[in-house]
Amino acid sequence: MQLRYRKKKVHRGRYFRRSLTLVLFIACIPGIVTGVVLYGWLTGSMERTLRQADQEQLEHRAALVAEQLDDLELSFSKWAFDPVFDSRLKSLDFVYKYKQVHELYKTLLIIQDSNVLIDEVELYLQQPEPLTLTPYRYDFLRDPSQRVTFGQLVEEQRMTYWTRSADGKSMMEVIQLTGDNGLPFGALTMTLDTRQLGNLLQSLSPYPSSASFLLGAEGEWIVPPASGGEDGLYAAMRSRVLDADAEHASLLMSYGGKEYSVKYGTVRRLGTDWTYVSSVPLSDIAAPMLSASKIIVAVNAAGLLLALLLSWFGSLHLYRPVGRFLHTFKGERPAAAGGGQDEFGQIEQQWLGLKQEREMLLGNLEQQLPVVRKSFVLQLAQGHLAGMAEQELRERFARLSWEVGDCRFAAVFAQLSPYGMPSQEGADEHRDLLVFAAGDVLKDILEEGELQGEIIHFHDQSMGLLLALSGNRQDEAAESGRELMILGERWVKEVQARLGIRLTAAVSECTESAAAIPYLFRKIRYSLRHSLLASDQAVIDAGQAGYAAAVEETHYPVFLEQEIVAAIRSADAEAAMELLQRFMEEVQRGGSEQRLKQALLQLLASIQHAMTQLGGDPVLLFEVEVFDELLHLNSSDDVLLWFRHRIVKLCIEGYTGKEEEQLKLAVHSMKEHADQQYAEAMSLEALADLYGIHSYTLSRAFKQMIGQNFVDYLTEVRLRRAKQLIEETDGKINEIAEQVGYQASYFNRIFKKSEGITPSRYRDRIRSSEKKRGNGSE
């Protein structure tokens, strides 16, 4: 055991000993600081904090009480302007006009029940005969003293004011009713419910032994405490408050051997000031603090003893991952610290080694990234990535550290000119080296400017440049075209000056589609190789009308070929024939019959290649040599008829059945996905990638089978579910929008576009219809 202990002790170095000492020291600090501070500074601070918090709570709750009284006064004032209390009451016959009197009963009852603070509502009228009206009865005032008492209500100079009720027990708000001549002919009175107002005042303080009361402008009791205010404590508090000068204050008062915290303030009520008073014993405020302090001290004392014991075991436990970490780096158990290094010093040394290796690997990656990017751009320019979508191409550019964003693309193509080349022996062997040297010249020119581009070597004594240009406005496009011409001319001149050779170059127009990059290179390559250049002409603009027309005349419509193959694969014979007719028209434009035959042979070969990719043998399908048949056709009508029956029909019947079945399954899955997961439905492009089908093909198949495109169908499902939730639930419109996968603002617009009204109006209309049907059934 002793030997094992010594062996383990060797494994713990300088860091372990220092950390153990530090942990023991830190563990003792909380208990010592708590014992010294808690009964000194903390006790007084907590008492002040609690009193301040109690004062803030009182002010906040007093503001809430005032707001409720404000709401009561406002709502009562609004009722006083109700048409039922207009000057027609002066001529109302209370004996015979039963309906009008009943309406007054009902209105007074509604006012009385509109707020729990209202005890009684009463209407007093001087004309046509003095009377009082309550929600339950009316009485003519025969007693002269009563007439004097109620008559004083309308003799007051203020139209709205607070006064004491007739019995003097409660506060009453009076609103004078004026006629057309502006003179009062009656009054509407509201008597406060003293009990309810007292319950409201009790919310001023959260302590159970607190007391709250309300005083009027003259210091009279509006809401006395529970004992009625005759108790010596409340009388003393009332006296202190009335003697104070400040409108809002907090004071301490001793009474009966106890200390009380008394807080008071004023609230303005229709031109008069009411004073609220709340008191609580200090012992109630400080009781939680004192008991908690004793508990904390006891717990800290026990915790200090426990910390001394656990520090040792905790240090051992915390050191274990350090040892394993060091062992992972060094491949051996950590030895005792030596050479001035502790365990973390050894870890740092190993970490720096790994960091150097990482930087070296990142450097190697940075070196290889341009090579990968050049390979990608070369494949794109040669048309080998025609199946990739626009977004996918731009994402690939971004992954290769070329941020194209919303840039436009342009291309430059150049080859060694047959003019001015050295005719010495062995010159042909160096032409490729000269092309690479010309690329270095172009690289130097690009580094001087702000153009973002990638140089492409086609390994056929020609080279190209793909540029990403910012901006898409027409004037910016024209400016970019001029910059490209200047770039091409400078490149040609510097190559001739530095290398003594001549280049011929062509500059393309700009395009916003990355998928059109292969077409740019095909167009400028053709323009360069089929243009009769003068001896002094080194750069041509392939976007000019003359060159563009020449290219269009001889251009093989590759995109139409791809669409024809896609239509055959999707079993759409009519679309395939329409595209074929367009294909022939494109080739025939300014061309010969021989060129048309060559293009049709190329198209037939592409169709056979596509059928081969589907897993069949086109030779067995067609049974005879179809190329010979095609060559013996003379007219365009014969070619179209032959393609329809000998190629398109057989391909669709023989090879596209399986693909059509796959499309049907994909469309069925898309429909189920929209029906069940409408709130989090995937986009059409994501579903196309999931099923391995081109998005255009999948969209067209969905529309053919369902009758509408995927986005419209998904919108219809979401709106149908939204209407069901609106009709059957009481959920908020925003929540319903989120449940069906929309943002609230967009949901309102698309719902109104579909239904003609907003979701809220739609719900109101449904509720109204249901209510009418319910009334009809009754």
GROMACS .gro file of N, CA and C in nm, residues 95-228:
model
  402
   95VAL      N    1  -9.558   5.868  -1.469
   95VAL     CA    2  -9.674   5.784  -1.436
   95VAL      C    3  -9.721   5.707  -1.558
   96TYR      N    4  -9.724   5.776  -1.673
   96TYR     CA    5  -9.782   5.712  -1.791
   96TYR      C    6  -9.677   5.665  -1.893
   97LYS      N    7  -9.559   5.727  -1.890
   97LYS     CA    8  -9.456   5.685  -1.986
   97LYS      C    9  -9.376   5.568  -1.926
   98TYR      N   10  -9.439   5.452  -1.928
   98TYR     CA   11  -9.377   5.337  -1.862
   98TYR      C   12  -9.251   5.292  -1.935
   99LYS      N   13  -9.256   5.290  -2.069
   99LYS     CA   14  -9.140   5.239  -2.145
   99LYS      C   15  -9.016   5.325  -2.121
  100GLN      N   16  -9.034   5.459  -2.122
  100GLN     CA   17  -8.918   5.544  -2.099
  100GLN      C   18  -8.866   5.527  -1.957
  101VAL      N   19  -8.956   5.511  -1.862
  101VAL     CA   20  -8.912   5.490  -1.723
  101VAL      C   21  -8.840   5.357  -1.709
  102HIS      N   22  -8.894   5.254  -1.777
  102HIS     CA   23  -8.828   5.123  -1.772
  102HIS      C   24  -8.687   5.130  -1.832
  103GLU      N   25  -8.673   5.209  -1.937
  103GLU     CA   26  -8.540   5.225  -1.998
  103GLU      C   27  -8.444   5.293  -1.900
  104LEU      N   28  -8.496   5.389  -1.823
  104LEU     CA   29  -8.412   5.453  -1.722
  104LEU      C   30  -8.370   5.352  -1.614
  105TYR      N   31  -8.468   5.269  -1.570
  105TYR     CA   32  -8.434   5.162  -1.473
  105TYR      C   33  -8.319   5.076  -1.524
  106LYS      N   34  -8.333   5.035  -1.647
  106LYS     CA   35  -8.234   4.942  -1.703
  106LYS      C   36  -8.097   5.009  -1.714
  107THR      N   37  -8.096   5.134  -1.756
  107THR     CA   38  -7.968   5.205  -1.769
  107THR      C   39  -7.901   5.223  -1.634
  108LEU      N   40  -7.977   5.262  -1.533
  108LEU     CA   41  -7.920   5.279  -1.399
  108LEU      C   42  -7.867   5.148  -1.343
  109LEU      N   43  -7.938   5.040  -1.371
  109LEU     CA   44  -7.892   4.909  -1.324
  109LEU      C   45  -7.762   4.869  -1.392
  110ILE      N   46  -7.753   4.897  -1.522
  110ILE     CA   47  -7.628   4.864  -1.593
  110ILE      C   48  -7.511   4.944  -1.536
  111ILE      N   49  -7.537   5.072  -1.507
  111ILE     CA   50  -7.430   5.153  -1.450
  111ILE      C   51  -7.390   5.099  -1.314
  112GLN      N   52  -7.487   5.062  -1.234
  112GLN     CA   53  -7.459   5.014  -1.099
  112GLN      C   54  -7.381   4.884  -1.100
  113ASP      N   55  -7.407   4.798  -1.198
  113ASP     CA   56  -7.338   4.669  -1.205
  113ASP      C   57  -7.209   4.675  -1.287
  114SER      N   58  -7.175   4.791  -1.341
  114SER     CA   59  -7.057   4.799  -1.428
  114SER      C   60  -6.927   4.798  -1.351
  115ASN      N   61  -6.928   4.822  -1.222
  115ASN     CA   62  -6.803   4.827  -1.145
  115ASN      C   63  -6.834   4.783  -1.002
  116VAL      N   64  -6.745   4.701  -0.945
  116VAL     CA   65  -6.768   4.650  -0.809
  116VAL      C   66  -6.756   4.759  -0.704
  117LEU      N   67  -6.693   4.873  -0.738
  117LEU     CA   68  -6.679   4.981  -0.641
  117LEU      C   69  -6.807   5.064  -0.627
  118ILE      N   70  -6.903   5.043  -0.715
  118ILE     CA   71  -7.027   5.120  -0.710
  118ILE      C   72  -7.127   5.050  -0.618
  119ASP      N   73  -7.174   5.126  -0.520
  119ASP     CA   74  -7.273   5.072  -0.428
  119ASP      C   75  -7.416   5.103  -0.476
  120GLU      N   76  -7.439   5.227  -0.518
  120GLU     CA   77  -7.573   5.266  -0.559
  120GLU      C   78  -7.564   5.381  -0.658
  121VAL      N   79  -7.650   5.377  -0.758
  121VAL     CA   80  -7.661   5.484  -0.857
  121VAL      C   81  -7.803   5.541  -0.846
  122GLU      N   82  -7.813   5.675  -0.845
  122GLU     CA   83  -7.943   5.739  -0.825
  122GLU      C   84  -7.953   5.862  -0.916
  123LEU      N   85  -8.072   5.882  -0.970
  123LEU     CA   86  -8.100   5.995  -1.057
  123LEU      C   87  -8.194   6.092  -0.984
  124TYR      N   88  -8.154   6.221  -0.979
  124TYR     CA   89  -8.238   6.324  -0.917
  124TYR      C   90  -8.280   6.422  -1.026
  125LEU      N   91  -8.412   6.452  -1.030
  125LEU     CA   92  -8.467   6.544  -1.129
  125LEU      C   93  -8.548   6.651  -1.056
  126GLN      N   94  -8.527   6.777  -1.097
  126GLN     CA   95  -8.607   6.887  -1.041
  126GLN      C   96  -8.735   6.909  -1.121
  127GLN      N   97  -8.735   6.872  -1.246
  127GLN     CA   98  -8.850   6.893  -1.334
  127GLN      C   99  -8.892   6.760  -1.394
  128PRO      N  100  -9.014   6.735  -1.423
  128PRO     CA  101  -9.128   6.828  -1.404
  128PRO      C  102  -9.169   6.840  -1.257
  129GLU      N  103  -9.125   6.743  -1.175
  129GLU     CA  104  -9.155   6.747  -1.031
  129GLU      C  105  -9.038   6.681  -0.962
  130PRO      N  106  -8.987   6.737  -0.850
  130PRO     CA  107  -8.870   6.678  -0.785
  130PRO      C  108  -8.894   6.531  -0.751
  131LEU      N  109  -8.797   6.447  -0.795
  131LEU     CA  110  -8.809   6.304  -0.766
  131LEU      C  111  -8.669   6.243  -0.770
  132THR      N  112  -8.658   6.125  -0.712
  132THR     CA  113  -8.535   6.045  -0.718
  132THR      C  114  -8.570   5.912  -0.781
  133LEU      N  115  -8.474   5.862  -0.862
  133LEU     CA  116  -8.496   5.738  -0.935
  133LEU      C  117  -8.377   5.646  -0.911
  134THR      N  118  -8.402   5.527  -0.863
  134THR     CA  119  -8.301   5.422  -0.845
  134THR      C  120  -8.327   5.314  -0.948
  135PRO      N  121  -8.236   5.212  -0.958
  135PRO     CA  122  -8.261   5.105  -1.054
  135PRO      C  123  -8.388   5.025  -1.024
  136TYR      N  124  -8.452   5.051  -0.910
  136TYR     CA  125  -8.565   4.965  -0.872
  136TYR      C  126  -8.697   5.043  -0.853
  137ARG      N  127  -8.688   5.174  -0.829
  137ARG     CA  128  -8.810   5.249  -0.804
  137ARG      C  129  -8.784   5.399  -0.819
  138TYR      N  130  -8.893   5.475  -0.823
  138TYR     CA  131  -8.878   5.621  -0.820
  138TYR      C  132  -8.973   5.675  -0.713
  139ASP      N  133  -8.931   5.787  -0.653
  139ASP     CA  134  -9.007   5.847  -0.545
  139ASP      C  135  -9.014   5.998  -0.567
  140PHE      N  136  -9.136   6.053  -0.560
  140PHE     CA  137  -9.151   6.198  -0.564
  140PHE      C  138  -9.115   6.255  -0.427
  141LEU      N  139  -9.041   6.363  -0.428
  141LEU     CA  140  -8.994   6.423  -0.303
  141LEU      C  141  -9.102   6.516  -0.248
  142ARG      N  142  -9.170   6.468  -0.145
  142ARG     CA  143  -9.274   6.550  -0.081
  142ARG      C  144  -9.220   6.626   0.040
  143ASP      N  145  -9.119   6.567   0.102
  143ASP     CA  146  -9.063   6.626   0.224
  143ASP      C  147  -8.977   6.747   0.186
  144PRO      N  148  -9.005   6.863   0.242
  144PRO     CA  149  -8.925   6.983   0.207
  144PRO      C  150  -8.777   6.966   0.239
  145SER      N  151  -8.744   6.895   0.349
  145SER     CA  152  -8.601   6.877   0.382
  145SER      C  153  -8.530   6.795   0.275
  146GLN      N  154  -8.601   6.695   0.222
  146GLN     CA  155  -8.541   6.616   0.115
  146GLN      C  156  -8.520   6.700  -0.010
  147ARG      N  157  -8.619   6.785  -0.038
  147ARG     CA  158  -8.604   6.870  -0.156
  147ARG      C  159  -8.483   6.963  -0.141
  148VAL      N  160  -8.462   7.014  -0.020
  148VAL     CA  161  -8.347   7.101   0.003
  148VAL      C  162  -8.217   7.023  -0.013
  149THR      N  163  -8.216   6.902   0.046
  149THR     CA  164  -8.093   6.822   0.041
  149THR      C  165  -8.054   6.790  -0.103
  150PHE      N  166  -8.149   6.740  -0.183
  150PHE     CA  167  -8.118   6.703  -0.321
  150PHE      C  168  -8.104   6.827  -0.409
  151GLY      N  169  -8.175   6.935  -0.371
  151GLY     CA  170  -8.161   7.055  -0.451
  151GLY      C  171  -8.021   7.113  -0.445
  152GLN      N  172  -7.953   7.090  -0.334
  152GLN     CA  173  -7.816   7.140  -0.322
  152GLN      C  174  -7.721   7.073  -0.422
  153LEU      N  175  -7.759   6.955  -0.471
  153LEU     CA  176  -7.671   6.885  -0.566
  153LEU      C  177  -7.657   6.964  -0.696
  154VAL      N  178  -7.764   7.031  -0.740
  154VAL     CA  179  -7.759   7.105  -0.866
  154VAL      C  180  -7.725   7.251  -0.845
  155GLU      N  181  -7.718   7.295  -0.721
  155GLU     CA  182  -7.682   7.432  -0.693
  155GLU      C  183  -7.531   7.452  -0.685
  156GLU      N  184  -7.458   7.341  -0.677
  156GLU     CA  185  -7.311   7.349  -0.671
  156GLU      C  186  -7.259   7.407  -0.803
  157GLN      N  187  -7.155   7.489  -0.793
  157GLN     CA  188  -7.101   7.554  -0.911
  157GLN      C  189  -7.024   7.456  -1.001
  158ARG      N  190  -6.980   7.345  -0.948
  158ARG     CA  191  -6.907   7.246  -1.028
  158ARG      C  192  -7.005   7.145  -1.088
  159MET      N  193  -6.982   7.107  -1.212
  159MET     CA  194  -7.071   7.009  -1.275
  159MET      C  195  -7.041   6.867  -1.226
  160THR      N  196  -6.914   6.839  -1.193
  160THR     CA  197  -6.875   6.706  -1.147
  160THR      C  198  -6.791   6.723  -1.021
  161TYR      N  199  -6.827   6.652  -0.915
  161TYR     CA  200  -6.753   6.666  -0.790
  161TYR      C  201  -6.788   6.548  -0.699
  162TRP      N  202  -6.700   6.530  -0.596
  162TRP     CA  203  -6.723   6.430  -0.493
  162TRP      C  204  -6.780   6.500  -0.368
  163THR      N  205  -6.872   6.432  -0.301
  163THR     CA  206  -6.929   6.481  -0.175
  163THR      C  207  -6.970   6.361  -0.091
  164ARG      N  208  -7.018   6.389   0.027
  164ARG     CA  209  -7.065   6.280   0.113
  164ARG      C  210  -7.207   6.243   0.074
  165SER      N  211  -7.239   6.117   0.092
  165SER     CA  212  -7.375   6.072   0.065
  165SER      C  213  -7.472   6.131   0.167
  166ALA      N  214  -7.600   6.112   0.143
  166ALA     CA  215  -7.702   6.172   0.231
  166ALA      C  216  -7.689   6.122   0.374
  167ASP      N  217  -7.651   5.995   0.393
  167ASP     CA  218  -7.636   5.943   0.528
  167ASP      C  219  -7.499   5.972   0.586
  168GLY      N  220  -7.408   6.031   0.504
  168GLY     CA  221  -7.276   6.069   0.552
  168GLY      C  222  -7.180   5.954   0.570
  169LYS      N  223  -7.213   5.834   0.528
  169LYS     CA  224  -7.128   5.718   0.551
  169LYS      C  225  -7.033   5.690   0.433
  170SER      N  226  -7.065   5.735   0.316
  170SER     CA  227  -6.987   5.700   0.198
  170SER      C  228  -6.962   5.824   0.115
  171MET      N  229  -6.866   5.807   0.022
  171MET     CA  230  -6.838   5.914  -0.073
  171MET      C  231  -6.928   5.897  -0.195
  172MET      N  232  -6.970   6.008  -0.251
  172MET     CA  233  -7.064   6.004  -0.361
  172MET      C  234  -7.016   6.101  -0.471
  173GLU      N  235  -7.011   6.053  -0.595
  173GLU     CA  236  -6.977   6.139  -0.709
  173GLU      C  237  -7.106   6.191  -0.769
  174VAL      N  238  -7.107   6.321  -0.799
  174VAL     CA  239  -7.225   6.388  -0.854
  174VAL      C  240  -7.189   6.446  -0.990
  175ILE      N  241  -7.275   6.420  -1.089
  175ILE     CA  242  -7.261   6.480  -1.221
  175ILE      C  243  -7.392   6.550  -1.253
  176GLN      N  244  -7.387   6.681  -1.270
  176GLN     CA  245  -7.507   6.759  -1.299
  176GLN      C  246  -7.551   6.737  -1.443
  177LEU      N  247  -7.683   6.726  -1.462
  177LEU     CA  248  -7.740   6.712  -1.595
  177LEU      C  249  -7.792   6.848  -1.640
  178THR      N  250  -7.742   6.894  -1.754
  178THR     CA  251  -7.778   7.027  -1.803
  178THR      C  252  -7.868   7.017  -1.923
  179GLY      N  253  -7.956   7.115  -1.938
  179GLY     CA  254  -8.047   7.120  -2.052
  179GLY      C  255  -7.989   7.198  -2.167
  180ASP      N  256  -8.078   7.229  -2.261
  180ASP     CA  257  -8.034   7.302  -2.380
  180ASP      C  258  -7.988   7.443  -2.346
  181ASN      N  259  -8.042   7.502  -2.239
  181ASN     CA  260  -8.002   7.637  -2.199
  181ASN      C  261  -7.877   7.639  -2.113
  182GLY      N  262  -7.817   7.524  -2.088
  182GLY     CA  263  -7.694   7.515  -2.010
  182GLY      C  264  -7.716   7.514  -1.861
  183LEU      N  265  -7.840   7.518  -1.815
  183LEU     CA  266  -7.869   7.516  -1.672
  183LEU      C  267  -7.900   7.375  -1.627
  184PRO      N  268  -7.853   7.336  -1.506
  184PRO     CA  269  -7.878   7.200  -1.459
  184PRO      C  270  -8.025   7.180  -1.423
  185PHE      N  271  -8.078   7.067  -1.463
  185PHE     CA  272  -8.215   7.033  -1.426
  185PHE      C  273  -8.221   6.907  -1.340
  186GLY      N  274  -8.103   6.848  -1.311
  186GLY     CA  275  -8.099   6.727  -1.231
  186GLY      C  276  -7.955   6.683  -1.208
  187ALA      N  277  -7.939   6.569  -1.145
  187ALA     CA  278  -7.805   6.518  -1.116
  187ALA      C  279  -7.807   6.366  -1.116
  188LEU      N  280  -7.692   6.309  -1.161
  188LEU     CA  281  -7.671   6.164  -1.158
  188LEU      C  282  -7.565   6.138  -1.052
  189THR      N  283  -7.599   6.055  -0.952
  189THR     CA  284  -7.509   6.032  -0.839
  189THR      C  285  -7.467   5.886  -0.835
  190MET      N  286  -7.344   5.867  -0.785
  190MET     CA  287  -7.289   5.733  -0.770
  190MET      C  288  -7.225   5.725  -0.632
  191THR      N  289  -7.271   5.631  -0.550
  191THR     CA  290  -7.219   5.612  -0.415
  191THR      C  291  -7.120   5.497  -0.414
  192LEU      N  292  -7.001   5.522  -0.355
  192LEU     CA  293  -6.898   5.419  -0.349
  192LEU      C  294  -6.934   5.312  -0.247
  193ASP      N  295  -6.894   5.188  -0.278
  193ASP     CA  296  -6.909   5.077  -0.184
  193ASP      C  297  -6.787   5.081  -0.092
  194THR      N  298  -6.807   5.125   0.033
  194THR     CA  299  -6.697   5.144   0.126
  194THR      C  300  -6.623   5.013   0.154
  195ARG      N  301  -6.696   4.904   0.161
  195ARG     CA  302  -6.632   4.775   0.188
  195ARG      C  303  -6.540   4.733   0.074
  196GLN      N  304  -6.588   4.747  -0.050
  196GLN     CA  305  -6.505   4.709  -0.165
  196GLN      C  306  -6.385   4.801  -0.177
  197LEU      N  307  -6.406   4.932  -0.150
  197LEU     CA  308  -6.293   5.024  -0.157
  197LEU      C  309  -6.191   4.993  -0.048
  198GLY      N  310  -6.239   4.950   0.070
  198GLY     CA  311  -6.147   4.910   0.176
  198GLY      C  312  -6.066   4.788   0.137
  199ASN      N  313  -6.131   4.690   0.072
  199ASN     CA  314  -6.057   4.572   0.024
  199ASN      C  315  -5.952   4.612  -0.078
  200LEU      N  316  -5.985   4.711  -0.163
  200LEU     CA  317  -5.888   4.757  -0.262
  200LEU      C  318  -5.769   4.824  -0.194
  201LEU      N  319  -5.794   4.900  -0.087
  201LEU     CA  320  -5.685   4.967  -0.017
  201LEU      C  321  -5.595   4.868   0.055
  202GLN      N  322  -5.651   4.754   0.096
  202GLN     CA  323  -5.568   4.655   0.165
  202GLN      C  324  -5.459   4.598   0.075
  203SER      N  325  -5.474   4.613  -0.057
  203SER     CA  326  -5.370   4.564  -0.149
  203SER      C  327  -5.250   4.656  -0.153
  204LEU      N  328  -5.256   4.773  -0.082
  204LEU     CA  329  -5.142   4.863  -0.082
  204LEU      C  330  -5.020   4.801  -0.016
  205SER      N  331  -5.039   4.710   0.079
  205SER     CA  332  -4.926   4.650   0.150
  205SER      C  333  -4.943   4.499   0.151
  206PRO      N  334  -4.836   4.423   0.124
  206PRO     CA  335  -4.848   4.277   0.118
  206PRO      C  336  -4.841   4.209   0.254
  207TYR      N  337  -4.815   4.285   0.360
  207TYR     CA  338  -4.796   4.222   0.491
  207TYR      C  339  -4.932   4.200   0.558
  208PRO      N  340  -4.951   4.086   0.627
  208PRO     CA  341  -5.082   4.055   0.685
  208PRO      C  342  -5.120   4.148   0.801
  209SER      N  343  -5.022   4.203   0.872
  209SER     CA  344  -5.055   4.289   0.986
  209SER      C  345  -5.056   4.436   0.949
  210SER      N  346  -5.054   4.466   0.821
  210SER     CA  347  -5.056   4.605   0.779
  210SER      C  348  -5.197   4.660   0.789
  211ALA      N  349  -5.207   4.793   0.791
  211ALA     CA  350  -5.336   4.861   0.796
  211ALA      C  351  -5.333   4.977   0.698
  212SER      N  352  -5.445   4.995   0.625
  212SER     CA  353  -5.454   5.103   0.527
  212SER      C  354  -5.588   5.173   0.543
  213PHE      N  355  -5.587   5.304   0.526
  213PHE     CA  356  -5.712   5.379   0.532
  213PHE      C  357  -5.700   5.500   0.440
  214LEU      N  358  -5.813   5.565   0.415
  214LEU     CA  359  -5.821   5.675   0.320
  214LEU      C  360  -5.888   5.794   0.388
  215LEU      N  361  -5.827   5.913   0.375
  215LEU     CA  362  -5.877   6.036   0.436
  215LEU      C  363  -5.920   6.134   0.327
  216GLY      N  364  -6.021   6.213   0.359
  216GLY     CA  365  -6.068   6.313   0.266
  216GLY      C  366  -5.987   6.441   0.274
  217ALA      N  367  -6.032   6.544   0.200
  217ALA     CA  368  -5.958   6.670   0.195
  217ALA      C  369  -5.953   6.739   0.331
  218GLU      N  370  -6.053   6.718   0.414
  218GLU     CA  371  -6.058   6.779   0.546
  218GLU      C  372  -6.007   6.687   0.656
  219GLY      N  373  -5.948   6.576   0.616
  219GLY     CA  374  -5.896   6.481   0.713
  219GLY      C  375  -5.999   6.384   0.764
  220GLU      N  376  -6.121   6.385   0.709
  220GLU     CA  377  -6.226   6.294   0.755
  220GLU      C  378  -6.199   6.154   0.699
  221TRP      N  379  -6.257   6.056   0.766
  221TRP     CA  380  -6.240   5.918   0.721
  221TRP      C  381  -6.324   5.893   0.595
  222ILE      N  382  -6.257   5.854   0.488
  222ILE     CA  383  -6.330   5.805   0.370
  222ILE      C  384  -6.343   5.653   0.379
  223VAL      N  385  -6.232   5.588   0.402
  223VAL     CA  386  -6.232   5.444   0.428
  223VAL      C  387  -6.152   5.423   0.555
  224PRO      N  388  -6.217   5.407   0.669
  224PRO     CA  389  -6.144   5.389   0.795
  224PRO      C  390  -6.085   5.249   0.802
  225PRO      N  391  -5.987   5.226   0.893
  225PRO     CA  392  -5.937   5.090   0.913
  225PRO      C  393  -6.045   5.000   0.972
  226ALA      N  394  -6.009   4.874   0.989
  226ALA     CA  395  -6.109   4.775   1.031
  226ALA      C  396  -6.170   4.810   1.166
  227SER      N  397  -6.093   4.877   1.253
  227SER     CA  398  -6.145   4.910   1.386
  227SER      C  399  -6.231   5.035   1.385
  228GLY      N  400  -6.246   5.096   1.269
  228GLY     CA  401  -6.330   5.215   1.259
  228GLY      C  402  -6.255   5.344   1.282
   0.00000   0.00000   0.00000
